[in-house]
Short mmCIF file of C-alpha atoms in Angstrom, two decimals:
data_model
loop_
_atom_site.label_atom_id
_atom_site.label_comp_id
_atom_site.label_asym_id
_atom_site.label_seq_id
_atom_site.Cartn_x
_atom_site.Cartn_y
_atom_site.Cartn_z
CA MET A 1 116.02 94.69 121.63
CA THR A 2 118.24 97.25 120.00
CA ASN A 3 121.27 98.52 121.96
CA HIS A 4 120.25 102.12 121.75
CA SER A 5 123.58 103.41 123.17
CA GLU A 6 125.37 102.07 120.08
CA THR A 7 123.12 103.36 117.28
CA THR A 8 125.80 103.59 114.71
CA GLY A 9 128.03 100.72 115.63
CA PRO A 10 128.71 97.45 113.97
CA ALA A 11 126.38 94.46 113.61
CA GLU A 12 127.38 92.92 116.97
CA ASN A 13 125.72 95.82 118.87
CA GLY A 14 122.25 94.26 118.35
CA ASP A 15 119.44 93.91 115.93
CA VAL A 16 116.04 95.62 115.72
CA THR A 17 114.36 92.54 116.81
CA ALA A 18 115.49 89.58 118.82
CA ARG A 19 114.87 87.31 115.85
CA GLY A 20 117.14 89.02 113.44
CA ALA A 21 117.89 92.08 111.37
CA LEU A 22 115.50 93.85 108.99
CA ASN A 23 116.19 93.40 105.30
CA THR A 24 114.85 95.52 102.61
CA PRO A 25 115.38 94.62 98.80
CA ILE A 26 116.41 98.03 97.44
CA ALA A 27 116.95 96.32 94.11
CA HIS A 28 117.02 92.75 92.80
CA GLU A 29 120.82 92.81 92.98
CA ALA A 30 121.07 94.64 96.41
CA GLN A 31 119.90 93.77 99.85
CA VAL A 32 120.38 96.06 102.92
CA THR A 33 120.37 94.86 106.50
CA LEU A 34 119.21 97.43 109.06
CA ARG A 35 120.14 96.79 112.70
CA THR A 36 119.81 100.06 114.59
CA PRO A 37 117.31 102.88 115.09
CA ALA A 38 119.69 105.17 113.32
CA GLU A 39 119.58 103.03 110.27
CA LEU A 40 115.80 102.80 110.47
CA ALA A 41 115.51 106.59 110.75
CA ASP A 42 117.81 107.08 107.77
CA ALA A 43 115.87 104.49 105.70
CA LEU A 44 112.50 106.25 105.92
CA PRO A 45 112.81 108.51 102.88
CA TYR A 46 114.02 105.61 100.78
CA LEU A 47 111.09 103.41 101.96
CA LEU A 48 108.52 106.15 100.88
CA GLY A 49 110.42 107.80 97.98
CA TYR A 50 110.30 111.23 99.68
CA ARG A 51 111.08 112.97 102.91
CA PRO A 52 107.86 113.06 104.95
CA GLU A 53 106.81 116.14 106.81
CA ASP A 54 104.06 116.39 109.42
CA SER A 55 103.53 112.71 109.03
CA ILE A 56 102.60 109.52 110.83
CA VAL A 57 104.12 106.50 109.03
CA LEU A 58 103.69 102.81 109.57
CA VAL A 59 105.86 100.23 107.93
CA ALA A 60 104.84 96.58 107.94
CA LEU A 61 107.38 93.85 108.73
CA HIS A 62 107.06 90.27 107.54
CA ASP A 63 108.96 87.26 108.93
CA ARG A 64 111.09 85.56 106.29
CA ASP A 65 113.30 82.82 107.66
CA GLY A 66 113.62 84.44 110.95
CA ARG A 67 114.53 87.85 109.49
CA GLY A 68 112.07 90.79 109.34
CA ARG A 69 111.46 92.07 105.82
CA PHE A 70 109.72 95.36 104.97
CA GLY A 71 106.25 95.10 103.57
CA GLY A 72 103.68 97.78 102.92
CA ARG A 73 103.95 101.35 104.07
CA ALA A 74 101.19 103.87 104.95
CA ARG A 75 101.39 107.57 105.75
CA LEU A 76 98.88 109.98 107.21
CA GLY A 77 99.21 113.66 108.02
CA ILE A 78 99.37 114.49 111.74
CA PRO A 79 96.00 116.00 112.69
CA ALA A 80 96.29 119.45 114.00
CA HIS A 81 94.16 118.71 117.05
CA SER A 82 95.22 115.96 119.43
CA ASP A 83 91.58 114.90 119.88
CA ASP A 84 91.79 113.50 116.36
CA TRP A 85 94.95 111.46 117.00
CA ALA A 86 93.20 108.31 118.14
CA ALA A 87 91.04 108.16 115.13
CA ALA A 88 94.07 108.76 112.87
CA ALA A 89 96.11 106.00 114.55
CA ARG A 90 93.14 103.68 114.22
CA GLN A 91 92.72 104.48 110.63
CA LEU A 92 96.35 104.13 109.69
CA ALA A 93 96.87 100.82 111.55
CA HIS A 94 93.60 99.28 110.33
CA GLY A 95 94.22 100.34 106.68
CA LEU A 96 97.77 98.91 106.55
CA VAL A 97 96.85 95.61 108.19
CA THR A 98 93.68 95.03 106.08
CA GLY A 99 95.47 96.03 102.96
CA SER A 100 98.33 93.66 103.68
CA GLU A 101 95.79 90.91 104.34
CA ARG A 102 94.07 91.52 101.02
CA ARG A 103 97.40 90.73 99.41
CA GLY A 104 97.70 87.51 101.42
CA ALA A 105 100.51 88.67 103.74
CA ARG A 106 99.47 89.84 107.16
CA PRO A 107 102.33 91.78 108.82
CA GLU A 108 103.88 90.23 111.99
CA GLN A 109 105.33 93.51 113.25
CA MET A 110 105.36 97.25 112.66
CA VAL A 111 107.84 100.14 112.73
CA ALA A 112 106.19 103.50 113.48
CA TYR A 113 107.46 106.94 112.78
CA VAL A 114 106.14 110.38 113.74
CA CYS A 115 107.82 113.25 111.74
CA GLN A 116 107.32 116.90 112.44
CA GLU A 117 109.57 119.94 112.39
CA PRO A 118 109.79 122.15 115.53
CA ARG A 119 107.40 125.12 115.65
CA LYS A 120 108.78 128.53 116.19
CA GLY A 121 110.56 128.58 119.59
CA GLU A 122 110.20 124.82 120.03
CA SER A 123 112.99 122.31 120.24
CA GLY A 124 113.13 118.83 118.68
CA GLY A 125 112.93 117.33 122.19
CA GLU A 126 109.70 119.23 122.84
CA VAL A 127 108.25 117.93 119.65
CA MET A 128 109.24 114.35 120.75
CA ARG A 129 107.52 114.82 124.10
CA ARG A 130 104.42 116.42 122.55
CA LEU A 131 103.98 113.62 120.09
CA ARG A 132 104.69 110.84 122.59
CA PRO A 133 100.86 110.22 123.14
CA LEU A 134 100.46 109.88 119.36
CA ALA A 135 103.23 107.25 119.20
CA GLN A 136 101.58 105.48 122.13
CA LEU A 137 98.30 105.46 120.31
CA LEU A 138 99.90 103.90 117.26
CA ARG A 139 101.42 101.17 119.43
CA THR A 140 98.08 100.53 121.17
CA GLU A 141 96.06 100.39 117.89
CA CYS A 142 98.55 98.02 116.19
CA GLY A 143 98.46 95.93 119.46
CA ARG A 144 94.65 95.56 119.21
CA LEU A 145 95.26 94.06 115.76
CA ASP A 146 97.81 91.70 117.27
CA VAL A 147 100.66 93.31 115.29
CA PRO A 148 103.20 94.75 117.81
CA VAL A 149 105.16 97.83 117.10
CA ILE A 150 108.81 96.89 117.70
CA GLU A 151 110.23 100.33 117.14
CA ALA A 152 108.65 103.76 117.30
CA LEU A 153 110.82 106.81 116.21
CA CYS A 154 110.30 110.51 116.31
CA ILE A 155 112.17 112.46 113.68
CA SER A 156 112.41 116.24 114.21
CA GLY A 157 114.97 118.99 113.64
CA GLY A 158 117.58 116.75 112.21
CA HIS A 159 117.55 114.35 115.20
CA PHE A 160 115.62 111.25 116.19
CA TRP A 161 114.34 109.69 119.38
CA SER A 162 113.16 106.18 120.18
CA TYR A 163 109.94 105.70 122.17
CA CYS A 164 110.88 102.08 122.65
CA CYS A 165 114.18 102.38 124.31
CA PRO A 166 114.19 99.86 127.25
CA HIS A 167 116.84 101.73 129.25
CA GLU A 168 116.03 105.04 130.79
CA GLY A 169 118.73 107.68 130.28
CA CYS A 170 120.57 105.73 127.54
CA CYS A 171 119.38 107.95 124.77
CA PRO A 172 120.37 111.65 124.85
CA ALA A 173 117.64 114.10 125.77
CA GLU A 174 118.51 116.25 122.83
CA GLY A 175 118.13 113.25 120.46
CA THR A 176 120.64 111.50 118.28
CA PRO A 177 121.74 113.47 115.18
CA MET A 178 120.60 112.07 111.84
CA GLY A 179 123.45 111.08 109.47
CA LEU A 180 124.36 113.32 106.66
CA PRO A 181 122.07 112.72 103.62
CA GLY A 182 123.51 110.24 101.20
CA THR A 183 126.17 108.77 103.50
CA SER A 184 124.42 105.71 104.89
CA VAL A 185 124.43 102.19 103.73
CA VAL A 186 120.76 102.56 102.59
CA ALA A 187 121.68 105.65 100.58
CA ALA A 188 124.63 103.81 98.96
CA ALA A 189 122.40 100.89 98.05
CA ALA A 190 119.65 103.16 96.71
CA ALA A 191 122.18 105.18 94.59
CA TYR A 192 123.53 101.85 93.16
CA ALA A 193 120.02 100.76 92.32
CA GLY A 194 119.16 104.10 90.70
CA ILE A 195 116.57 105.12 93.38
CA GLN A 196 116.18 108.79 94.24
CA VAL A 197 114.51 110.52 97.15
CA ARG A 198 112.36 113.28 95.68
CA GLY A 199 112.43 115.90 98.34
CA THR A 200 109.41 116.59 100.44
CA LEU A 201 105.61 116.43 99.86
CA ARG A 202 105.45 120.21 100.26
CA GLU A 203 107.67 120.53 97.20
CA LEU A 204 105.57 118.09 95.26
CA HIS A 205 102.37 119.93 96.22
CA ALA A 206 103.88 123.22 95.14
CA ARG A 207 104.01 122.03 91.56
CA LEU A 208 100.21 121.50 91.62
CA LEU A 209 98.85 124.31 93.82
CA PRO A 210 97.12 127.39 92.29
CA TRP A 211 99.23 130.46 91.73
CA ASP A 212 99.36 133.01 94.54
CA THR A 213 101.12 135.67 92.48
CA THR A 214 99.89 138.89 90.78
CA ALA A 215 99.41 136.74 87.61
CA ALA A 216 96.63 134.86 89.37
CA LEU A 217 94.29 137.85 89.05
CA GLU A 218 95.09 138.17 85.38
CA GLN A 219 94.22 134.41 84.95
CA GLU A 220 91.01 134.74 86.86
CA ILE A 221 89.85 137.64 84.71
CA VAL A 222 90.53 135.57 81.53
CA LEU A 223 88.67 132.59 83.03
CA ASP A 224 85.70 134.80 83.72
CA ALA A 225 85.69 136.03 80.10
CA ALA A 226 86.23 132.61 78.58
CA GLY A 227 83.34 131.23 80.74
CA MET A 228 80.90 133.71 79.15
CA ASP A 229 81.55 132.21 75.79
CA LEU A 230 82.32 128.52 76.47
CA VAL A 231 79.87 127.59 79.31
CA PRO A 232 76.78 128.00 77.16
CA ARG A 233 78.40 126.14 74.29
CA ILE A 234 79.35 123.26 76.59
CA LEU A 235 75.80 123.01 77.94
CA ASP A 236 74.31 123.08 74.41
CA ASP A 237 73.79 119.73 72.69
CA ALA A 238 74.40 121.31 69.40
CA SER A 239 77.84 122.85 70.16
CA ARG A 240 79.29 120.58 72.91
CA ALA A 241 81.01 118.39 70.39
CA ASP A 242 82.68 121.34 68.69
CA VAL A 243 84.04 122.58 72.05
CA ALA A 244 85.39 119.13 72.74
CA GLU A 245 87.27 119.06 69.43
CA GLU A 246 88.61 122.54 70.06
CA THR A 247 89.72 121.62 73.56
CA LEU A 248 91.52 118.47 72.45
CA GLY A 249 93.08 120.18 69.46
CA LEU A 250 94.44 122.99 71.56
CA ALA A 251 95.67 120.49 74.22
CA GLU A 252 97.53 118.54 71.51
CA ARG A 253 99.19 121.68 70.17
CA ILE A 254 100.40 122.72 73.63
CA ILE A 255 101.65 119.25 74.34
CA ASN A 256 103.75 119.34 71.14
CA ARG A 257 104.92 122.86 72.21
CA LEU A 258 106.00 121.54 75.62
CA ALA A 259 107.74 118.55 74.03
CA ALA A 260 109.81 120.79 71.76
CA ALA A 261 110.87 123.12 74.51
CA PRO A 262 114.51 122.84 75.59
CA SER A 263 115.02 121.22 79.03
CA VAL A 264 116.04 123.25 82.02
CA PRO A 265 117.57 122.03 85.33
CA GLY A 266 115.45 121.91 88.52
CA THR A 267 111.71 121.35 88.96
CA LEU A 268 111.01 125.01 89.89
CA GLN A 269 112.66 126.35 86.70
CA ALA A 270 111.04 123.62 84.58
CA ASP A 271 107.57 124.64 85.93
CA ARG A 272 108.23 128.31 85.32
CA ARG A 273 109.31 127.50 81.79
CA ASP A 274 106.06 125.56 81.24
CA ASP A 275 104.02 128.41 82.60
CA GLU A 276 105.68 130.89 80.21
CA LEU A 277 104.71 128.55 77.27
CA LEU A 278 101.01 128.48 78.14
CA GLY A 279 98.98 131.64 77.62
CA HIS A 280 96.18 132.83 79.89
CA ASP A 281 93.56 132.36 77.22
CA GLU A 282 94.86 128.91 76.29
CA ALA A 283 94.75 127.83 79.87
CA ALA A 284 91.25 129.16 80.44
CA ALA A 285 89.89 127.34 77.36
CA LEU A 286 91.42 124.07 78.45
CA ILE A 287 90.35 124.36 82.15
CA LEU A 288 86.75 125.01 81.06
CA GLY A 289 86.73 122.47 78.28
CA LEU A 290 88.03 119.64 80.44
CA GLN A 291 85.08 120.06 82.81
CA ASP A 292 83.14 117.98 80.33
CA ARG A 293 83.63 114.37 81.42
CA THR A 294 84.04 112.87 77.98
CA THR A 295 86.46 115.46 76.89
CA ARG A 296 88.51 114.75 80.04
CA ASP A 297 88.38 110.99 79.35
CA ARG A 298 89.59 111.48 75.72
CA ALA A 299 92.41 113.68 77.00
CA ALA A 300 93.41 110.88 79.38
CA ALA A 301 94.62 108.92 76.36
CA TRP A 302 97.83 110.94 76.41
CA MET A 303 99.26 108.46 78.96
CA GLU A 304 102.23 106.65 77.65
CA GLY A 305 105.23 106.92 75.35
CA ASP A 306 106.65 110.22 74.38
CA GLU A 307 103.37 112.00 74.84
CA ALA A 308 103.03 111.15 78.55
CA GLY A 309 105.79 113.49 79.87
CA PRO A 310 104.55 116.66 78.13
CA ALA A 311 100.94 115.78 78.93
CA LEU A 312 101.74 115.57 82.62
CA ARG A 313 103.54 118.95 82.43
CA LEU A 314 100.41 120.47 80.83
CA TRP A 315 98.05 118.99 83.51
CA ARG A 316 100.32 120.39 86.22
CA ALA A 317 100.37 123.79 84.58
CA LEU A 318 96.59 123.83 84.29
CA ALA A 319 96.20 122.87 87.89
CA ARG A 320 98.31 125.89 88.78
CA ARG A 321 96.00 128.11 86.77
CA CYS A 322 92.75 127.13 88.64
CA VAL A 323 92.99 130.25 90.74
CA GLY A 324 90.53 132.04 93.07
CA PRO A 325 86.96 130.80 92.74
CA TYR A 326 88.02 128.29 90.16
CA GLY A 327 89.66 126.04 92.67
CA GLU A 328 87.08 123.31 92.07
CA HIS A 329 87.90 123.20 88.43
CA ALA A 330 91.36 121.85 89.40
CA ALA A 331 89.78 118.45 89.96
CA ALA A 332 89.97 117.69 86.26
CA PRO A 333 93.60 118.51 85.56
CA LEU A 334 94.72 117.11 88.88
CA THR A 335 92.98 113.84 88.17
CA LEU A 336 94.60 113.70 84.64
CA ALA A 337 97.99 114.43 86.32
CA GLY A 338 97.44 111.59 88.80
CA TRP A 339 96.35 109.23 86.03
CA VAL A 340 99.37 109.94 83.80
CA ALA A 341 101.71 109.70 86.75
CA TRP A 342 100.16 106.37 87.85
CA SER A 343 100.05 105.03 84.24
CA THR A 344 103.85 105.76 83.91
CA GLY A 345 104.74 104.18 87.18
CA ASP A 346 105.09 107.16 89.49
CA ASP A 347 102.78 106.12 92.36
CA LEU A 348 103.95 108.92 94.64
CA GLU A 349 102.87 111.83 92.40
CA ALA A 350 99.78 109.92 91.43
CA ARG A 351 98.50 109.49 94.95
CA GLU A 352 99.33 113.14 95.86
CA ALA A 353 97.63 114.59 92.71
CA LEU A 354 94.61 112.43 93.16
CA ALA A 355 94.29 113.32 96.84
CA MET A 356 94.58 117.02 95.82
CA ALA A 357 91.81 116.44 93.23
CA LEU A 358 89.57 115.08 95.92
CA GLY A 359 90.48 117.96 98.13
CA ALA A 360 89.26 120.28 95.26
CA ASP A 361 86.08 118.18 94.80
CA PRO A 362 85.34 115.33 97.16
CA ASP A 363 82.63 114.16 94.77
CA TYR A 364 84.86 113.66 91.70
CA LEU A 365 84.20 110.08 90.90
CA PHE A 366 87.07 109.42 88.47
CA ALA A 367 89.67 110.70 91.05
CA ARG A 368 88.05 108.76 93.87
CA LEU A 369 88.23 105.47 91.96
CA LEU A 370 91.77 106.09 90.66
CA HIS A 371 92.93 107.11 94.21
CA GLN A 372 91.61 103.91 95.58
CA ALA A 373 93.04 101.72 92.81
CA CYS A 374 96.48 103.35 93.09
CA ASN A 375 96.54 102.91 96.91
CA GLU A 376 95.59 99.27 96.56
CA GLY A 377 98.34 98.71 94.13
CA LEU A 378 96.14 97.60 91.16
CA ASP A 379 97.41 97.51 87.62
CA PRO A 380 96.36 100.52 85.50
CA GLU A 381 96.52 98.43 82.36
CA SER A 382 92.74 97.82 82.25
CA ILE A 383 92.14 101.48 82.03
CA ARG A 384 94.92 101.96 79.42
CA ARG A 385 93.26 99.26 77.30
CA CYS A 386 89.95 101.18 77.38
CA LEU A 387 91.69 104.43 76.45
CA ARG A 388 93.62 102.81 73.61
CA ALA A 389 90.34 101.47 72.25
CA GLY A 390 88.86 104.97 72.19
CA GLY A 391 86.71 104.76 75.36
CA ALA A 392 83.32 104.20 73.84
CA ARG A 393 82.37 102.37 70.64
CA PRO A 394 80.37 103.90 67.86
CA ASP A 395 77.31 101.85 68.84
CA GLY A 396 77.34 103.36 72.25
CA THR A 397 78.01 100.07 74.00
CA GLY A 398 81.55 100.77 75.04
CA GLU A 399 82.54 101.62 78.63
CA ASP A 400 83.72 104.96 79.62
CA VAL A 401 86.92 105.45 81.58
CA THR A 402 85.16 105.83 84.93
CA ARG A 403 83.32 102.60 84.39
CA ALA A 404 86.59 100.76 83.47
CA ASP A 405 88.26 102.08 86.58
CA ALA A 406 85.33 101.09 88.78
CA ASP A 407 85.62 97.59 87.39
CA ALA A 408 89.36 97.61 88.10
CA THR A 409 88.75 98.47 91.68
CA GLY A 410 86.03 95.93 92.10
CA GLN A 411 83.42 98.61 92.76
CA GLY A 412 80.32 99.32 90.76
CA VAL A 413 79.75 102.86 89.54
CA PRO A 414 76.93 104.26 91.62
CA GLU A 415 73.68 104.83 89.90
CA ASN A 416 73.44 108.39 88.53
CA SER A 417 77.11 108.70 89.09
CA GLY A 418 77.42 110.95 86.15
CA HIS A 419 74.75 113.28 87.51
CA ARG A 420 76.52 116.21 89.06
CA ARG A 421 75.35 119.30 90.79
CA HIS A 422 76.47 122.91 90.16
CA ARG A 423 77.58 124.82 93.19
CA ALA A 424 77.90 128.60 92.96
CA SER A 425 81.27 129.82 94.21
CA SER A 426 81.07 131.67 97.50
CA GLY A 427 80.98 135.41 97.09
CA GLU A 428 79.98 135.08 93.33
CA ARG A 429 78.43 138.19 91.85
CA PRO A 430 74.93 138.03 90.49
CA ASP A 431 76.29 139.14 87.10
CA ALA A 432 79.27 136.77 87.21
CA PRO A 433 79.53 134.10 84.45
CA VAL A 434 78.16 130.69 85.19
CA ARG A 435 80.99 128.28 86.01
CA PRO A 436 80.38 124.82 84.66
CA ALA A 437 82.41 122.63 87.04
CA ARG A 438 79.25 120.62 88.00
CA ALA A 439 77.05 121.03 85.05
CA ALA A 440 79.60 120.12 82.50
CA GLU A 441 80.92 117.29 84.57
CA GLY A 442 77.40 115.91 84.53
CA THR A 443 77.29 115.42 80.82
CA ARG A 444 77.23 111.91 79.48
CA ALA A 445 78.77 111.56 76.05
CA ARG A 446 78.67 108.92 73.38
CA SER A 447 81.16 108.96 70.61
CA THR A 448 79.90 108.45 67.07
CA ALA A 449 83.42 108.30 65.67
CA PRO A 450 85.77 105.26 65.67
CA GLY A 451 88.26 105.02 68.50
CA ARG A 452 91.22 107.20 68.10
CA THR A 453 94.76 106.85 69.38
CA ARG A 454 95.49 110.45 69.58
CA PRO A 455 92.67 112.44 71.44
CA GLY A 456 93.10 115.60 69.47
CA THR A 457 93.12 114.10 65.91
CA ALA A 458 90.07 114.96 64.02
CA LYS A 459 88.21 112.10 62.25
CA PRO A 460 85.13 112.08 60.10
CA GLY A 461 81.84 111.65 61.89
CA GLY A 462 82.40 114.10 64.84
CA THR A 463 81.02 113.53 68.30
CA ARG A 464 77.41 113.59 69.40
CA THR A 465 76.66 114.31 73.00
CA ARG A 466 73.53 114.53 75.18
CA ALA A 467 73.14 116.20 78.50
CA ALA A 468 72.30 114.03 81.47
CA GLY A 469 70.01 115.30 84.17
CA ARG A 470 71.58 117.00 87.15
CA SER A 471 70.56 116.56 90.71
CA ARG A 472 70.98 119.67 92.93
CA GLY A 473 72.16 119.19 96.52
CA ARG A 474 73.13 115.53 96.04
CA ARG A 475 76.46 114.60 97.51
CA ASP A 476 78.25 111.21 97.05
CA ALA A 477 80.16 110.01 100.07
CA ALA A 478 83.81 110.77 99.97
CA PRO A 479 86.25 107.92 100.62
CA GLU A 480 86.91 107.48 104.26
CA ALA A 481 90.67 107.60 103.83
CA THR A 482 90.66 110.78 101.88
CA ARG A 483 90.78 114.18 103.53
CA SER A 484 92.55 117.28 102.20
CA ALA A 485 95.51 117.23 99.89
CA GLY A 486 98.45 115.44 101.42
CA THR A 487 96.55 114.16 104.49
CA GLY A 488 94.83 111.10 103.02
CA VAL A 489 96.22 107.68 103.82
CA GLU A 490 98.91 106.76 101.38
CA GLY A 491 101.17 103.82 100.89
CA ASP A 492 101.59 100.41 99.45
CA ALA A 493 99.72 98.01 101.61
#
């Protein structure tokens, strides 16, 4: 076992396991050996790619020549009520073990973390004691699966505590201070390999959450006005294709506008710059136009090369404009943001954006399938191939993006999956405009034009669409692992 009284000492003070040290391949050229709880605590942000908050994290270990090596990681938000802790621990342990088994590498051991900042008037030590039952549930659930937890750490208030210390009194009650960020051997190896820790999940979510400023009311008013014009046209077979072309043409112009904008330092400043480049009327037209499934699928073709970055910035900006009663409409731009992030190799933002899309609309099939595929580590290339080919062929026999993604995940698309329901927003006035989140999402479309490489580029032949039937009150089952944004199971199993 680890010599907890020498958490920052040299190698001879002990290893995390009796069989040897833990090794993580930060890069092909660099290998880091972790021997102490302090090093394990410091390594967590580099294992996940961000600094977890209010999180339960499990990290799988695999035995390689007598030395433990990191495998899959999984994170779940700490439930607010302790009555839910047992279910969360069971879900996390089972998901990581079964996910690892599907990849042919069942973990031999686990490292567990519980991370939470102290509440007002609470100390880190009190957090540690309050979360001790949760850590014990993690150890019990992993033990049921015959995968022992060899270290369980609590990280709170800049300190860490071990729940596995074999010697009472050897660890200070106030916890052991975390090292200064960027000063550990893991930080040095990560810097050498070009790996960066991207802050916290809260900071990532802030880039995708609706505005809560005075400008939100202005945007809502413009959305109401735009809906009076666009919703009837989207629901009309004769005009839906025209709305799609207008939406894609506008999106392309704004993507080009964002690409030409000078760069600014910092994510907050960059997002504010993007918001200034997008007018309220433009945002409203795009948000409503993207509620049509086929228009959304065609917009998803901005996924690689020089277009991907500006497209991702646009989808983020649109998600921030889904204010007030238009929160459900965010499912479309959030799903597009998650897709582009996943397609360009950013699994972290992809998982978070897709989880937030499912928080906005648990029935959103495209987000559900992408979220599962991303969490299972599947290759997005099959979906990219479909999008490069233009989605559907002129004869109507081509597969849409949702179908391609269902095939990639090994799941069939449920019958009537395109049939959506329209739910009136709570508190909606009788004279308020109809909002098309469900009705427009329920349209099935068939392209009569050849496949295009640029979604907004007009080609002869136009687009013919037909409305699919809508089933009121029907609700597809949401994925078991998905809850609200930021609390779904995440990780690389």
